[in-house]
Structure formats: C-alpha cells, structure tokens
Coordinates of N, CA, C and O in Angstrom, one line a residue:
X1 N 106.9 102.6 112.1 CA 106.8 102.4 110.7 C 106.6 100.9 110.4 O 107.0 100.0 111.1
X2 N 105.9 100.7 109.5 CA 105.3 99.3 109.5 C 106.3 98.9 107.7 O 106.8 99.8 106.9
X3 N 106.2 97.6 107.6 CA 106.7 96.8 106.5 C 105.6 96.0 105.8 O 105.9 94.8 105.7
X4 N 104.6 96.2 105.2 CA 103.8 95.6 104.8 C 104.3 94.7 103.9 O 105.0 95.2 102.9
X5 N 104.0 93.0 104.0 CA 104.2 92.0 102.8 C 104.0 92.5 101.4 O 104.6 92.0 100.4
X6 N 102.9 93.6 101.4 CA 102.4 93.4 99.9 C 103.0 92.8 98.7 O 103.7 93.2 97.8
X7 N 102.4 91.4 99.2 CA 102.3 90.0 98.4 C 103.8 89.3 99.0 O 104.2 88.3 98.4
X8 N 104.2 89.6 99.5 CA 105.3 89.0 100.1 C 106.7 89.4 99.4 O 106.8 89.5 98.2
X9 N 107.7 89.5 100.1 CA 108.9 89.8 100.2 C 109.9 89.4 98.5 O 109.4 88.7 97.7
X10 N 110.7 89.8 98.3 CA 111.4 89.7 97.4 C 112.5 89.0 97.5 O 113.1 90.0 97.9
X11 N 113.4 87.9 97.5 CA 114.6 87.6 98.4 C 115.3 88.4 98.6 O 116.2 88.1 99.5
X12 N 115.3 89.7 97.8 CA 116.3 90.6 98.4 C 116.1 91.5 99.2 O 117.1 92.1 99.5
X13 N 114.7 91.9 99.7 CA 113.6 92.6 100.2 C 114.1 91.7 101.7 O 114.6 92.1 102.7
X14 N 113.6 90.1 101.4 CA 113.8 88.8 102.8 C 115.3 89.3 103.4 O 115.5 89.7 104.6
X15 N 116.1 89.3 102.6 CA 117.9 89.2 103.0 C 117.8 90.5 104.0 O 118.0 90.6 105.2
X16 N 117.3 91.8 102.9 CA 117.5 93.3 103.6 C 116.4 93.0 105.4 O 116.7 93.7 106.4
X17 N 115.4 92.1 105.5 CA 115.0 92.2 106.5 C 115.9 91.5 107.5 O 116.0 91.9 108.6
X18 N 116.3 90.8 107.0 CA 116.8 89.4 107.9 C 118.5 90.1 108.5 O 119.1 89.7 109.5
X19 N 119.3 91.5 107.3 CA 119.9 92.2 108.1 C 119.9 93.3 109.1 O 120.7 93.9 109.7
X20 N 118.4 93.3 109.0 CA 118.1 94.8 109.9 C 117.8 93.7 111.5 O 117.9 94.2 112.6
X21 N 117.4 92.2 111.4 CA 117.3 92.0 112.9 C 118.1 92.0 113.0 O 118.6 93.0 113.6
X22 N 119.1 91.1 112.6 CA 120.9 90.4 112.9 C 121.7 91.7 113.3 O 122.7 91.5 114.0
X23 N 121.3 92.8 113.1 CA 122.0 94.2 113.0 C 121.3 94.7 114.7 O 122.1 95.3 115.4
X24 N 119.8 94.3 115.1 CA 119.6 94.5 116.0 C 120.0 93.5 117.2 O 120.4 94.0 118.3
X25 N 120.0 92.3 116.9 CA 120.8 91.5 117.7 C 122.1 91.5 118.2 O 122.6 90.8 119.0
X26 N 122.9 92.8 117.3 CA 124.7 93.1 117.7 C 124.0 94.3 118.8 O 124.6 94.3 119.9
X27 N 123.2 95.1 118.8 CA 122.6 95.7 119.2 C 121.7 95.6 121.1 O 121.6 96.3 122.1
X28 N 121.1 94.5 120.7 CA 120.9 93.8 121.6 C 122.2 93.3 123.0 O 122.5 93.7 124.2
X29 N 122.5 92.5 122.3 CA 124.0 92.5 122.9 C 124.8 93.6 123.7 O 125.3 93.5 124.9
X30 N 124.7 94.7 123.0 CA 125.6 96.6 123.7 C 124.5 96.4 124.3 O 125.4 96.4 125.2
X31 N 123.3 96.1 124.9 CA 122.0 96.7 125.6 C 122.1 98.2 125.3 O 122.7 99.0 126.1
X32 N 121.6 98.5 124.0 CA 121.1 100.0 123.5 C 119.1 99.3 123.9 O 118.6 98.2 124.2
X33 N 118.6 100.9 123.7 CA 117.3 100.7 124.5 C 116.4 100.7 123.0 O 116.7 101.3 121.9
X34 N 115.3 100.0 123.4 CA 114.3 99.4 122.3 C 114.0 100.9 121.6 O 114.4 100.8 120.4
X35 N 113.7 101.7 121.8 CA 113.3 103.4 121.0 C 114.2 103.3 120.6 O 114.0 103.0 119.5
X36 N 115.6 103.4 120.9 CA 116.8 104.0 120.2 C 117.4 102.7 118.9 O 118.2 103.0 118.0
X37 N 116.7 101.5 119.0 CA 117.1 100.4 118.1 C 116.1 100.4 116.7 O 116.3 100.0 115.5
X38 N 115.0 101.0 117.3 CA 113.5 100.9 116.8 C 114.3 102.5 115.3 O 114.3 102.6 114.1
X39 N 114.8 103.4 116.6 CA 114.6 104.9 115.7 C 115.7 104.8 114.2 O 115.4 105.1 113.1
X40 N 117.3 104.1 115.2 CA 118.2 104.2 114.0 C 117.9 103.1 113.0 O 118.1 103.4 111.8
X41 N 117.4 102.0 113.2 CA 116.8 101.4 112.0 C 115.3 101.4 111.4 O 114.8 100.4 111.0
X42 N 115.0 102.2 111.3 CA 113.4 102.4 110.8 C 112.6 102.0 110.4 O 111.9 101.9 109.4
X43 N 112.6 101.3 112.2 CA 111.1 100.0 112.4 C 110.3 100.5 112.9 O 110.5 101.7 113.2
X44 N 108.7 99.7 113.3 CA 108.4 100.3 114.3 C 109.0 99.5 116.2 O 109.4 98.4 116.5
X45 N 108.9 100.3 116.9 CA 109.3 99.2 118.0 C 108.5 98.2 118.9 O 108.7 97.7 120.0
X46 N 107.7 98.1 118.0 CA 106.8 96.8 118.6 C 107.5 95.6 117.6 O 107.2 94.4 117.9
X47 N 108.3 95.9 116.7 CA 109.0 95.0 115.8 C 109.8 94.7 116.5 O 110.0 93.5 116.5
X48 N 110.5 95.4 117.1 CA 111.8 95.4 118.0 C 111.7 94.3 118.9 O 112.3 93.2 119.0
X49 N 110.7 94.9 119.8 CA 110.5 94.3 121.0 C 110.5 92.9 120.5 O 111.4 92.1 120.7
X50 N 109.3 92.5 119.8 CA 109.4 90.9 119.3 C 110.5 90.4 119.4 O 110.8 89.6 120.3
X51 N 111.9 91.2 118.0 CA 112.6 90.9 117.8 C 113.9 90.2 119.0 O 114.6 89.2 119.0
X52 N 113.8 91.5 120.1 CA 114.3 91.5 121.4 C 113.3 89.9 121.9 O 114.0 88.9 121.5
X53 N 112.2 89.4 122.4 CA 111.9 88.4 122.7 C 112.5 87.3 122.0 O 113.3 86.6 122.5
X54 N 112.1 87.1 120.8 CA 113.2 85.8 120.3 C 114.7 85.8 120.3 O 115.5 84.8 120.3
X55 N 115.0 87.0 120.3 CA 116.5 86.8 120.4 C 116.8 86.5 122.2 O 117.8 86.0 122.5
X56 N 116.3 86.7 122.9 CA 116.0 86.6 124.5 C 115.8 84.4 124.4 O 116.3 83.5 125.0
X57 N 114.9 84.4 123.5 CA 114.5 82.7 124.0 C 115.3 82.2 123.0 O 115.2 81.0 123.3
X58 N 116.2 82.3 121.8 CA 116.7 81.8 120.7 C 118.7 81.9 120.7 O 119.7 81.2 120.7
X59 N 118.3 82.9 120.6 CA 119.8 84.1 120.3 C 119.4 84.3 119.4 O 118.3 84.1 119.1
X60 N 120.8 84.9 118.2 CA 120.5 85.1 116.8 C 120.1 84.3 115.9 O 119.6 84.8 114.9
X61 N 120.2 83.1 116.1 CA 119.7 81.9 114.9 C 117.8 82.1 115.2 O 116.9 81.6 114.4
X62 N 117.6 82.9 116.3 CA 115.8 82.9 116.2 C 115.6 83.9 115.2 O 114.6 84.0 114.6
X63 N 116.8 84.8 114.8 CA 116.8 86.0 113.6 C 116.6 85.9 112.8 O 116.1 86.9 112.2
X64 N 116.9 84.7 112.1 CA 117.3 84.4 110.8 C 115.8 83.8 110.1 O 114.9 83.3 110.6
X65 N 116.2 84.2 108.8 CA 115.1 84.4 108.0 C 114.2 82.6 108.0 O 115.1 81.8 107.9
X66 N 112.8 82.0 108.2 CA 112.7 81.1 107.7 C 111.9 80.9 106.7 O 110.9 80.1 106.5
X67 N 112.5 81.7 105.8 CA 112.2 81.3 104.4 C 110.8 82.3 103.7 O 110.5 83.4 104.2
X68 N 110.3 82.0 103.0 CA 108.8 83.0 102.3 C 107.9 82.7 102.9 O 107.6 81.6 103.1
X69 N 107.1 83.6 103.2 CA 106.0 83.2 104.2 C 104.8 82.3 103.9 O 104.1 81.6 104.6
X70 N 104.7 82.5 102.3 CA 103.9 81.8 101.9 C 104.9 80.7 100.6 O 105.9 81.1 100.0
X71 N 104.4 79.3 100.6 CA 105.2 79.0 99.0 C 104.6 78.8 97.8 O 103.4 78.5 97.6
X72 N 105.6 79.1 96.8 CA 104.9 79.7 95.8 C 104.1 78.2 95.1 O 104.4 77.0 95.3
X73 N 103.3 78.6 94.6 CA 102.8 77.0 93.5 C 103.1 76.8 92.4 O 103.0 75.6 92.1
X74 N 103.5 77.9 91.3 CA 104.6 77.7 90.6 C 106.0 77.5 90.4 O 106.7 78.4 90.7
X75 N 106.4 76.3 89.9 CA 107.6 76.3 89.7 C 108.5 77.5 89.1 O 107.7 78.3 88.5
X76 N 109.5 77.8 89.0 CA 109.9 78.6 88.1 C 110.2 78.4 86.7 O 110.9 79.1 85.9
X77 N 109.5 77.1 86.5 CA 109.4 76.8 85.1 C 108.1 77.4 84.5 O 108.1 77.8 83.4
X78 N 107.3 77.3 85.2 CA 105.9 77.6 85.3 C 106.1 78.8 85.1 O 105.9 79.3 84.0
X79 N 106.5 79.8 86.3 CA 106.7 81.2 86.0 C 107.1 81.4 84.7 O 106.2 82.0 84.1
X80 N 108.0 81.2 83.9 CA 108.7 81.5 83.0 C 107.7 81.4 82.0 O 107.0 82.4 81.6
X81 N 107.5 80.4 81.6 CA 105.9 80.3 80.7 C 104.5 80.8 80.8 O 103.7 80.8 79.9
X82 N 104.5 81.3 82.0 CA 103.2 82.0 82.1 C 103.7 83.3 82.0 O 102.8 83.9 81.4
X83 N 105.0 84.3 82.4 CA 105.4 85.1 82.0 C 105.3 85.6 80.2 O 104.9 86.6 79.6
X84 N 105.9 84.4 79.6 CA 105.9 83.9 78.5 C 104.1 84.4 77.2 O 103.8 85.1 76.2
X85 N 103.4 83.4 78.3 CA 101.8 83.9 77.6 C 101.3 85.1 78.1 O 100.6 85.7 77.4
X86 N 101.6 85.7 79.3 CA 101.6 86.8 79.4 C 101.7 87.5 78.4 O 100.6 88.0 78.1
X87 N 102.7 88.0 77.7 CA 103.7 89.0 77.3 C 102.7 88.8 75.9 O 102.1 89.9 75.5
X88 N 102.5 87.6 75.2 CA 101.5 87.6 74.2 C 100.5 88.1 74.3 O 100.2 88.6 73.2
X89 N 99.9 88.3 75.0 CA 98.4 89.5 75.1 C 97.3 88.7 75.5 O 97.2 87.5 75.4
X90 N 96.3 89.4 76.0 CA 94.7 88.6 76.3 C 94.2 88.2 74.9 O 93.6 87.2 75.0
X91 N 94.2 88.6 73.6 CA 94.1 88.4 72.7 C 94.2 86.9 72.1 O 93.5 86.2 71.3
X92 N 95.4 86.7 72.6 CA 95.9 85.1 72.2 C 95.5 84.0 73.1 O 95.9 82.9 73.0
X93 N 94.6 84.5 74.1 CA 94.0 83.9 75.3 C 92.6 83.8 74.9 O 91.7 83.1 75.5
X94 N 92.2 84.4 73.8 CA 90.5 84.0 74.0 C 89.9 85.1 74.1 O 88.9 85.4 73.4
X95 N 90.7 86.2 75.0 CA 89.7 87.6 75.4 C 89.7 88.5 74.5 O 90.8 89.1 74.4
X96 N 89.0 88.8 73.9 CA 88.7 89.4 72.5 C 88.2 90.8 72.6 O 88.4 91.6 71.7
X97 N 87.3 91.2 73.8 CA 86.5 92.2 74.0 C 87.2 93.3 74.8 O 86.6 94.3 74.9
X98 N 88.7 93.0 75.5 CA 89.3 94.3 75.8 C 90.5 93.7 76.0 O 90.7 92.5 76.4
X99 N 91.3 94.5 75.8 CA 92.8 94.1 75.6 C 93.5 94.3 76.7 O 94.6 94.7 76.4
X100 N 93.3 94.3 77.8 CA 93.8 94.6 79.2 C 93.8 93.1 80.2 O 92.9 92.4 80.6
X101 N 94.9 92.9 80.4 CA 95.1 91.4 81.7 C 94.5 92.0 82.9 O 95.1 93.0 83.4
X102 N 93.5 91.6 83.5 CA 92.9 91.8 85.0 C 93.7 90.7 85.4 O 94.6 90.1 84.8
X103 N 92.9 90.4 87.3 CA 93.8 89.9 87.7 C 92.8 88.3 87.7 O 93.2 87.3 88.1
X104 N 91.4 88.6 87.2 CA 91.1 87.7 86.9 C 91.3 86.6 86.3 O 91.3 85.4 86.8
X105 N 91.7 87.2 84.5 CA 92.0 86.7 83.6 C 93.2 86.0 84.1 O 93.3 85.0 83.5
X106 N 94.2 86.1 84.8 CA 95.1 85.9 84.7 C 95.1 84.6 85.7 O 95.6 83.4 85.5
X107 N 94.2 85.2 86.9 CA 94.0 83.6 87.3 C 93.3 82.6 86.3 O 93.8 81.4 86.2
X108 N 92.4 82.8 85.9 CA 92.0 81.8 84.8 C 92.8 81.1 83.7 O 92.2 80.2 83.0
X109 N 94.0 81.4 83.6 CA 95.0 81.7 82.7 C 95.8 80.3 83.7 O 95.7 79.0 83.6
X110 N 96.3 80.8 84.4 CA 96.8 80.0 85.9 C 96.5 78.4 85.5 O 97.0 77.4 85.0
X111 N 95.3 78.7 86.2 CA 94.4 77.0 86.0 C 94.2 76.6 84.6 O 94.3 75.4 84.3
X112 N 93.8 77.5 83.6 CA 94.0 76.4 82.5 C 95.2 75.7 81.9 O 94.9 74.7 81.2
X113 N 96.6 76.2 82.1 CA 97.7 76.4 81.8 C 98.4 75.7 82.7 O 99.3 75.1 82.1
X114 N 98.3 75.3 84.3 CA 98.7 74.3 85.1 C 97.8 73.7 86.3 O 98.1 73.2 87.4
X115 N 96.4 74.1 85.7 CA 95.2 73.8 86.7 C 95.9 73.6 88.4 O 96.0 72.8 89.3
X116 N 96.0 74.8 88.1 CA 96.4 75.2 89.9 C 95.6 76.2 90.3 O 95.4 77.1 89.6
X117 N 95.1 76.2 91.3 CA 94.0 77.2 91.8 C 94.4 78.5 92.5 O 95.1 78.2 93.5
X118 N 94.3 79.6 92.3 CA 95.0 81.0 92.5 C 93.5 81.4 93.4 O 92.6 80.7 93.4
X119 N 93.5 82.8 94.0 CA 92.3 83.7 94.5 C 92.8 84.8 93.5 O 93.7 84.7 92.7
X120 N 92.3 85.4 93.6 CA 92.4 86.8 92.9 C 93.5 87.3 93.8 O 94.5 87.0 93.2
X121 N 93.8 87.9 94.8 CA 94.7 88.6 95.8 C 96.0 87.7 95.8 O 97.2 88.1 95.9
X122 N 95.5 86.1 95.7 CA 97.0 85.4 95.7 C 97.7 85.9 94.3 O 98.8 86.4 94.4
X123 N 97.2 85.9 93.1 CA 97.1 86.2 91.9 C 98.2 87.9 92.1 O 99.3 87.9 91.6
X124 N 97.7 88.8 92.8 CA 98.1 90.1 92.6 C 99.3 89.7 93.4 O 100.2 90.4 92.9
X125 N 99.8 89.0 94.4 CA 100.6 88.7 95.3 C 101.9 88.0 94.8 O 103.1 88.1 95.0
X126 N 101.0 87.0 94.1 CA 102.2 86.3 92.8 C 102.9 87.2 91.7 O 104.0 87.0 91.1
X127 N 102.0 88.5 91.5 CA 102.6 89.1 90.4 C 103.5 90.1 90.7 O 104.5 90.5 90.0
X128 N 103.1 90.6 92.1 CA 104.2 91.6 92.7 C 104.8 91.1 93.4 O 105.2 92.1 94.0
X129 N 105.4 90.0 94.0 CA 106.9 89.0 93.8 C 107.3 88.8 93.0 O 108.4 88.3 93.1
X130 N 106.8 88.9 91.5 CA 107.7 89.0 90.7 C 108.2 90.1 89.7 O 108.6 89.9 88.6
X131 N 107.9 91.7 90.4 CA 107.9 92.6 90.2 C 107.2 93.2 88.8 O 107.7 94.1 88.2
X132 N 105.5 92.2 88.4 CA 104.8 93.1 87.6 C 103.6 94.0 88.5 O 102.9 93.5 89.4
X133 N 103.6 95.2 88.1 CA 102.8 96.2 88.2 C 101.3 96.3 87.9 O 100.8 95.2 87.5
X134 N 100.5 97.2 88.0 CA 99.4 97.4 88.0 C 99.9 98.0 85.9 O 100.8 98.7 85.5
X135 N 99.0 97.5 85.2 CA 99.1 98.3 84.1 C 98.7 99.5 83.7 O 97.8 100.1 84.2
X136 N 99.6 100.1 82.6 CA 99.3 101.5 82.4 C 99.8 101.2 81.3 O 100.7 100.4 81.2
X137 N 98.9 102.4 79.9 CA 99.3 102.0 78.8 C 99.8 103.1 78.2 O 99.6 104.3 78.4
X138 N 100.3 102.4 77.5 CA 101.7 102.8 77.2 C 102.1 104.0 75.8 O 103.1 104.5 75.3
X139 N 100.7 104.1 75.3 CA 100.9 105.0 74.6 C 99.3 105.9 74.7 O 98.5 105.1 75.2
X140 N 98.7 107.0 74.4 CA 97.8 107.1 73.9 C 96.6 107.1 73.2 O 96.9 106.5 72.2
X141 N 95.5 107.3 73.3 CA 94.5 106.2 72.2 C 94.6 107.3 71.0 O 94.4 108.5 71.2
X142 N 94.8 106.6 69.8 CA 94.1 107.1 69.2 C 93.4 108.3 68.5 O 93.8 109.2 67.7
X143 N 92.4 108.2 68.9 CA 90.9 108.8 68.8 C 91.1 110.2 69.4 O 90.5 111.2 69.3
X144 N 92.4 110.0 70.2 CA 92.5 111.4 71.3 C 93.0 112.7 70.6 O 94.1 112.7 70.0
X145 N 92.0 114.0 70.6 CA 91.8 115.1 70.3 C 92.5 116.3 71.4 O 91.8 116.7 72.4
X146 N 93.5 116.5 71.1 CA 94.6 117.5 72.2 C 93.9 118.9 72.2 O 93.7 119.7 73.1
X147 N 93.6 119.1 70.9 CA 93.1 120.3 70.7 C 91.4 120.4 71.6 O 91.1 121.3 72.3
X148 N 91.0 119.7 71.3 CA 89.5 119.5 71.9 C 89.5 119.8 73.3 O 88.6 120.5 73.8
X149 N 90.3 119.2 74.0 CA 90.8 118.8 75.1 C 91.3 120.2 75.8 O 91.0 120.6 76.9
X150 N 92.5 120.9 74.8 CA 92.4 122.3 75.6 C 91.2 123.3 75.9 O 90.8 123.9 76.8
X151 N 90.6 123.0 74.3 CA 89.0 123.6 74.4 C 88.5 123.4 75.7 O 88.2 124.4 76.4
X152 N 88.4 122.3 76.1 CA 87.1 122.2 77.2 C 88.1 122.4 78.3 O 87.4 122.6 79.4
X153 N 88.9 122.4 78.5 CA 89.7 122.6 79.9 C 89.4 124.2 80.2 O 88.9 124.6 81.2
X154 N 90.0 125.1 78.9 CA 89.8 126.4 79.1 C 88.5 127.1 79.3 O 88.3 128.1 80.0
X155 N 87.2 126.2 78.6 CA 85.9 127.2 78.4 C 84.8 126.5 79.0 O 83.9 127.0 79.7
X156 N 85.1 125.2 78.8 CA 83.9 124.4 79.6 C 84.2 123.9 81.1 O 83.3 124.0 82.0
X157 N 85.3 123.3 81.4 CA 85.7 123.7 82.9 C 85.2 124.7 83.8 O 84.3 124.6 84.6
X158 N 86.1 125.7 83.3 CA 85.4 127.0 84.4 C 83.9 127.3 84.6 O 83.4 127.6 85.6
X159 N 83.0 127.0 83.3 CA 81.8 127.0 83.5 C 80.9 125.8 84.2 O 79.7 126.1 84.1
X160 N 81.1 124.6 84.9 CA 81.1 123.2 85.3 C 81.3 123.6 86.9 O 80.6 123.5 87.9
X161 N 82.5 124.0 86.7 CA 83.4 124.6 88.1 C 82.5 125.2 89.1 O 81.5 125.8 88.7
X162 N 82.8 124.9 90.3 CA 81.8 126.0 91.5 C 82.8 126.8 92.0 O 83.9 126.6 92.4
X163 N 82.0 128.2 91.8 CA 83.0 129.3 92.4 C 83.4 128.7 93.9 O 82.8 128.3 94.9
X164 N 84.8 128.9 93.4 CA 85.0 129.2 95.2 C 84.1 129.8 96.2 O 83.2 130.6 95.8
X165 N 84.2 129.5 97.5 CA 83.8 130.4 98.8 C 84.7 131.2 99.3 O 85.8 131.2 99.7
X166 N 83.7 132.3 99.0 CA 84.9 133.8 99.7 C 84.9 133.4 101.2 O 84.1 132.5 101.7
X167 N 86.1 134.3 102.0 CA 85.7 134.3 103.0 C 85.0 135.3 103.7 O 85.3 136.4 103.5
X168 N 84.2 135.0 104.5 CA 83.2 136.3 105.0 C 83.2 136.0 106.5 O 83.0 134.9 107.0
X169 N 83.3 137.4 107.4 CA 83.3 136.9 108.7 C 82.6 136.2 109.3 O 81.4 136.4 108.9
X170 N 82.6 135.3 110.0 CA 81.4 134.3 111.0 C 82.2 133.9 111.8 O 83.4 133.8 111.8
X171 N 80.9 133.5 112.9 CA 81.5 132.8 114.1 C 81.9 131.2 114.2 O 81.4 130.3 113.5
X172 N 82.7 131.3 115.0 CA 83.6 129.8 115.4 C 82.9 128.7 116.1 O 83.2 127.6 116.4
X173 N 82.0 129.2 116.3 CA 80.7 128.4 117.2 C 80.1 127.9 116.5 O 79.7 128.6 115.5
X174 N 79.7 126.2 116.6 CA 79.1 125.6 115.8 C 77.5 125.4 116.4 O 76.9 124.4 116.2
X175 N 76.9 126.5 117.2 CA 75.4 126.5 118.1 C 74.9 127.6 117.0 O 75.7 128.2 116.3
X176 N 73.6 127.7 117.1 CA 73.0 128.9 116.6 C 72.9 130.3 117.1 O 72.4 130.6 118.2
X177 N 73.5 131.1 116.2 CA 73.5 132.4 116.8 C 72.6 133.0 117.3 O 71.6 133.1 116.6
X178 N 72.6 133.6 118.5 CA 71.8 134.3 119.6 C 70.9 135.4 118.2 O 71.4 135.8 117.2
X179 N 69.0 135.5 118.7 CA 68.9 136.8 117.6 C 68.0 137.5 118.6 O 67.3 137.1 119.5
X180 N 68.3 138.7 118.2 CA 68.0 140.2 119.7 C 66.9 140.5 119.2 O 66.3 141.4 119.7

C-alpha cells in the first residue's frame, strides 16, 4: 500500500506517519519479520524495509519526522489573506467571464498579491495542505429543466443507446474458423 504526498502531508497526517515508524521501531526491537510489520500496519514493505535500514544506521531518532518535505512560501499570514480573497470570488479579481477559481487564476492571484512564484501543481499542492478541494457547485443552474430532462432520459436515451449484444454461441479461439 503506498502513501502518496498528494501535495504533502498535513501535520497531523506528518505526526500519524511519524507514529506508524516509532511503532515499527518498538517492533523492530521484538525482531517481528518485515511482512508481518508491513501487514499489521498497512504499509507497503518496501516502506518497512527502509524503515528497518535507518533504524539499523540511526535507531529511533532516524524515525522521527524531519519536518515538511517541501516549505511553504506563504507565511500563514499570507495564507489567511489569500484565503480571505479567495472566499470573495474571481469576480473581485478581474475575472469577469466565468465565475470558477482554476488553479491558474489562483496562481496569478499568488504573485500579484505577494509576487511569489507558484507552478500550477505547487498551486494544487498548496491548496490541498490546506484542505481546499477541487470545486463543485453548490447549487444548480438556473436555466435547469427537471422535467425536460426526464423527457430525454426516458425517450431520447433509449433511442441514442446501442442495443446490447446478445449472446450467441461462438468459439473461444481468436484464429479463423476452419470452412469445409
């Protein structure tokens, strides 16, 4: 089982990692076997093994967390205020032509706001460390016709649709069939 960063760790996400080695280093110690350390905490064991090598050239202080893998470039003053214009809308930013924060805008947003340079991915990485989401909105548009919408599900669907394939006997053999 793998732990993917996506965008890096949470400190409490960091702490919960940093007790699953310390947990395997008491572990370490009983000499329980790497599969069996790997299985009851649900890593994979090539995690393990690592783990087992630094704790081998270190002890437990090689365990211990050092810190976020990447650091952030916002202060958390910064966060708070960009959080802040955030919450105001692309609207109050200039973007006039659709009302949705990409992760573009947002880096652009970044640099005009503390002319700090973001990527787009650092951008998505900054935003899910600080637990915002991909958006989804939040109510329905409008313009939206329920009734219309059953219509075409019930009558125009099925007609759109490809019949299924029956099944009909044939052979398992992917060669051309022999013809007599």
């Amino acid at each position: 089982m793998r732990y993917a960063q996506a965008g890096g760790y949470t400190p409490e996400a960091q702490a919960a990692r940093e007790r699953l080695r310390l947990e395997a280093a008491e572990r370490f110690e009983r000499g329980d076997a790497t599969g069996e350390i790997a299985r009851d905490l649900r890593v994979g064991e090539r995690s393990v093994r690592q783990w087992r090598r630094d704790w081998t050239l270190g002890g437990v202080e090689a365990l211990r967390s050092k810190g976020p893998v990447s650091v952030e470039r916002l202060s958390p003053g910064q966060w708070e205020r960009l959080e802040a214009e955030l919450r105001r809308g692309p609207l109050a930013h200039g973007f006039e032509d659709d009302q949705r924060w990409t992760l573009k805008r947002i880096k652009l947003l970044i640099g005009r706001m503390f002319h700090v340079g973001y990527t787009v991915q650092g951008v998505r990485k900054l935003l899910r460390r600080h637990g915002w989401t991909c958006q989804v909105p939040v109510r329905r548009a409008v313009e939206r016709d329920e009734d219309a919408i059953e219509v075409w599900k019930e009558q125009v669907w099925p007609q759109v649709k490809a019949p299924r394939r029956t099944w009909a006997p044939m052979s398992a053999s992917k060669t051309r069939q022999d013809r007599a």
